[in-house]
Amino acid sequence: MNAKVHYPTLPGNWWLKRPSYLRYMLRELTCIAIGAFAILLVFALLRLGQGAEAWQAFRAALATPLAIAWQLVALVFALYHSVTWFALAPRTMLLQIGTRRVPAGWIAGAHYLSWVVLSAIVLVLSGA
Amino acid sequence: MNAVSQASPSAGQGARIVTIDVLRYRPEQESTPSWQSYAVPCCEEWTVLDALNHIKDHLDGSLSYRWSCHMAVCGSCGMMVNGNPTLSCKAFMRDLPDRISIAPLANLGVIRDLVVQQNRLLDGLLAVKSWLIPRELPPRDDQYRQTPAQLAKYRPLTMCINCMLCYAACPQVALNEGYVGPAALALAQRYNLDSRDGGALERMQTTASDDGVWECTFIGECSEVCPKHVDPAGAIQQMKLASSLQWLAQRAPGGSSS
Amino acid sequence: MSLSNKPIVWLPFAAGGMLAALLVPALMLVLLLDALQLLPPGSLDYPRVVAFVSHPLARVVCVGVIALLLWHAAHRLRMTVQDIGVRSHGARQVAARLCYGAATLASVALIWAVVVL
C-alpha cells in the first residue's frame, strides 16, 4: 500500500512559535555582540599601535551617545550569554560521586565564582 | 483494532463538553491535512487519550491514532496537544481548556491522521548501534558485574520509551533530514556509558559524523518534553566533548588514527 | 559515514564561549565606564595601556583570547544562519566560508596588531 505520506515543512519563523525557541534564538544572537566586541578589541589594538593620538581618538569614538547606546545593548546580550552558558555547562559534563550525580547547581556555582573572580581582576587591573 | 468502549458520559453526570480540533489526514481523499472538530463530553479523570477513544467509539470511527499501555511506558501515543509534544495518555483533560487542538507529532511524515512515520528513530537506532558491544565476554560460570555507581552513570538514559516527542520538539530534525535525532543519540550514549560496553569508537562512526551530534545546537527542547527525564540534550553535549577529545587524541603524537 | 571534522571548530567554539562568558562582560564594562568617564582619571591613558599590553605574555594572551572570541562568534553565527532557514547545501557552504573567513581575517589583523605594538 503506497498511500502518499505528508511531509510537514518547518516555517521560517519557527523560533517565534515557542517562548523556549525565542530564548534560544536570543542566546544564539548574542554571538553578534560578542563578535562585534572582539572585532572592537582588534581595532583597539590596531589604534594602540598607531600611537597616543590614535588611541585617544578611539576612546573618544566610544564616548558618543550612539556608541554608548550600542555598548549598553551589547552588555545586556553579553550578560545573557554568560547566564545561559553557565546554565548549560553543567549538562555538558557527567560528574558523579558514588551513585549521585554532582548537582548542576554546584557546577554552575563554580562557574559563577570564577566569573566574579575574573571580573574583579579585570576591573582592578583597569584601575576601576 | 477497536478502541476500548467506554460508557458515554452525559452532561447531566457532570461531564464537561470540550471542543477538540483534530488535524486529520486521509491520503485517499485529500492532498493536505485538514482540521475536523468534535464536541466531546469529558469526565473529570479523563486523559486526552480517553477523549480520542470516545471520538473513535461514538463520534467518528475513522479517526486513526496509535496507543497501547495508557500509562506512559509504551511510547505509542505521542502527539501535539495545543502545539506541545505530549503523550496523550499522560495529559489530563482537567488541566486543559474547553477547546483544544490535537495534531500529529511535528517534523515527522504523516501516514494518516495522527499516525506518523517512526523511521527517523528506528533507522537512527540501527545507525548508532544501540546495543551492547561487549568489551569482553563475561567470566566463565559468572555474569557481568556492575556496581551501583556504574549503573547510575547510564541508568537515566535507559528510561527512553522511544515515544519520539523529542523529535517533534527539535527543529534540527526538520532542518536537517539526515540528523539521526535526540533519542537515537541518547541511546548511543546509554551504551557508551555502560561499563560492559566497548563500542564507543564504533558508534562514533555515526554519532561523530555530520548526521550525528554535530547537527545539535543545544536548543534543549528535547529534554524539556521528554516524559521520562532522559535528558538527551545533555547526553549529546557529553558526546560532543568526548568526540572532540577523541579527535584530538587521535591526532596527538603517539595517538592512533582510525 | 565518515568522522566529521566538526571537532576542529567545536573545541575553539566551546573555549571561546567559556572565555566570552567569563571575561567579556567585565571588559565591556571597563570600556563603557571609560566612555562615561566613570573610571579613575588616567586609567586607560595611552602610556599605561601600551605598557601593559606590550608585555610578551599580555600579547600572547590577547591573541589567544580574542581569536577564540572571534571563532566562537563565527561558528555560532554560521549555525544560526542555518537555523533561520538557509537550507540549500550550497548556500550553507557560502555562509560557513563567510563566517570562518571573516574570523580568519580578523585573527590575521589581530596578530599583526599585536606584533607591531
Tab-separated table of N, CA and C in Angstrom, chain C residues 58-101:
chain	number	residue	atom	x	y	z
C	58	ALA	N	51.248	39.390	27.818
C	58	ALA	CA	49.985	40.054	27.512
C	58	ALA	C	49.647	39.919	26.028
C	59	ARG	N	50.672	40.036	25.182
C	59	ARG	CA	50.434	39.908	23.741
C	59	ARG	C	49.881	38.525	23.405
C	60	VAL	N	50.511	37.505	23.989
C	60	VAL	CA	50.075	36.125	23.725
C	60	VAL	C	48.648	35.930	24.211
C	61	VAL	N	48.375	36.404	25.417
C	61	VAL	CA	47.027	36.246	25.979
C	61	VAL	C	46.001	36.976	25.120
C	62	CYS	N	46.343	38.183	24.695
C	62	CYS	CA	45.415	38.943	23.829
C	62	CYS	C	45.076	38.158	22.580
C	63	VAL	N	46.112	37.648	21.913
C	63	VAL	CA	45.861	36.907	20.678
C	63	VAL	C	45.003	35.686	20.968
C	64	GLY	N	45.389	34.923	21.978
C	64	GLY	CA	44.651	33.705	22.305
C	64	GLY	C	43.198	33.975	22.618
C	65	VAL	N	42.964	34.915	23.524
C	65	VAL	CA	41.596	35.180	23.969
C	65	VAL	C	40.761	35.756	22.830
C	66	ILE	N	41.276	36.804	22.173
C	66	ILE	CA	40.452	37.470	21.154
C	66	ILE	C	40.196	36.542	19.963
C	67	ALA	N	41.210	35.761	19.583
C	67	ALA	CA	40.998	34.824	18.475
C	67	ALA	C	39.889	33.827	18.807
C	68	LEU	N	39.893	33.318	20.036
C	68	LEU	CA	38.854	32.362	20.426
C	68	LEU	C	37.477	33.019	20.465
C	69	LEU	N	37.417	34.284	20.905
C	69	LEU	CA	36.134	35.005	20.888
C	69	LEU	C	35.627	35.124	19.452
C	70	LEU	N	36.538	35.480	18.544
C	70	LEU	CA	36.158	35.618	17.136
C	70	LEU	C	35.633	34.293	16.598
C	71	TRP	N	36.327	33.217	16.959
C	71	TRP	CA	35.938	31.911	16.434
C	71	TRP	C	34.595	31.466	16.986
C	72	HIS	N	34.390	31.695	18.271
C	72	HIS	CA	33.122	31.355	18.903
C	72	HIS	C	31.971	32.058	18.187
C	73	ALA	N	32.131	33.364	17.974
C	73	ALA	CA	31.066	34.133	17.331
C	73	ALA	C	30.832	33.669	15.897
C	74	ALA	N	31.930	33.373	15.189
C	74	ALA	CA	31.798	32.951	13.793
C	74	ALA	C	31.028	31.642	13.697
C	75	HIS	N	31.375	30.684	14.560
C	75	HIS	CA	30.710	29.394	14.499
C	75	HIS	C	29.237	29.493	14.872
C	76	ARG	N	28.963	30.259	15.918
C	76	ARG	CA	27.570	30.407	16.350
C	76	ARG	C	26.750	31.114	15.273
C	77	LEU	N	27.338	32.111	14.644
C	77	LEU	CA	26.634	32.835	13.589
C	77	LEU	C	26.351	31.902	12.412
C	78	ARG	N	27.357	31.083	12.083
C	78	ARG	CA	27.184	30.140	10.986
C	78	ARG	C	26.049	29.174	11.269
C	79	MET	N	25.961	28.644	12.488
C	79	MET	CA	24.889	27.707	12.835
C	79	MET	C	23.539	28.415	12.840
C	80	THR	N	23.534	29.699	13.243
C	80	THR	CA	22.281	30.437	13.309
C	80	THR	C	21.736	30.709	11.909
C	81	VAL	N	22.658	30.962	10.967
C	81	VAL	CA	22.217	31.162	9.576
C	81	VAL	C	21.451	29.933	9.093
C	82	GLN	N	21.949	28.765	9.484
C	82	GLN	CA	21.221	27.534	9.149
C	82	GLN	C	19.867	27.495	9.834
C	83	ASP	N	19.848	27.915	11.112
C	83	ASP	CA	18.613	27.862	11.889
C	83	ASP	C	17.521	28.726	11.288
C	84	ILE	N	17.901	29.920	10.771
C	84	ILE	CA	16.849	30.825	10.320
C	84	ILE	C	16.359	30.466	8.934
C	85	GLY	N	16.859	29.378	8.367
C	85	GLY	CA	16.177	28.858	7.191
C	85	GLY	C	16.994	28.719	5.932
C	86	VAL	N	18.294	28.966	6.009
C	86	VAL	CA	19.103	28.720	4.822
C	86	VAL	C	19.255	27.212	4.686
C	87	ARG	N	18.613	26.633	3.672
C	87	ARG	CA	18.505	25.179	3.635
C	87	ARG	C	19.375	24.512	2.596
C	88	SER	N	19.676	25.208	1.504
C	88	SER	CA	20.395	24.509	0.439
C	88	SER	C	21.839	24.303	0.848
C	89	HIS	N	22.382	23.178	0.441
C	89	HIS	CA	23.748	22.832	0.820
C	89	HIS	C	24.724	23.893	0.337
C	90	GLY	N	24.496	24.385	-0.891
C	90	GLY	CA	25.405	25.388	-1.450
C	90	GLY	C	25.404	26.675	-0.648
C	91	ALA	N	24.185	27.141	-0.314
C	91	ALA	CA	24.086	28.390	0.449
C	91	ALA	C	24.724	28.225	1.821
C	92	ARG	N	24.557	27.034	2.415
C	92	ARG	CA	25.144	26.817	3.747
C	92	ARG	C	26.656	26.853	3.677
C	93	GLN	N	27.202	26.308	2.593
C	93	GLN	CA	28.668	26.343	2.438
C	93	GLN	C	29.161	27.771	2.325
C	94	VAL	N	28.434	28.592	1.556
C	94	VAL	CA	28.813	30.004	1.410
C	94	VAL	C	28.797	30.688	2.770
C	95	ALA	N	27.723	30.427	3.543
C	95	ALA	CA	27.609	31.046	4.871
C	95	ALA	C	28.783	30.634	5.747
C	96	ALA	N	29.128	29.342	5.719
C	96	ALA	CA	30.231	28.856	6.544
C	96	ALA	C	31.523	29.550	6.156
C	97	ARG	N	31.776	29.634	4.839
C	97	ARG	CA	33.030	30.247	4.391
C	97	ARG	C	33.096	31.719	4.770
C	98	LEU	N	31.933	32.419	4.669
C	98	LEU	CA	31.912	33.836	5.042
C	98	LEU	C	32.232	34.006	6.526
C	99	CYS	N	31.580	33.197	7.352
C	99	CYS	CA	31.758	33.340	8.802
C	99	CYS	C	33.189	33.022	9.218
C	100	TYR	N	33.665	31.840	8.833
C	100	TYR	CA	35.016	31.453	9.240
C	100	TYR	C	36.062	32.325	8.550
C	101	GLY	N	35.755	32.738	7.325
C	101	GLY	CA	36.676	33.618	6.611
C	101	GLY	C	36.842	34.947	7.320
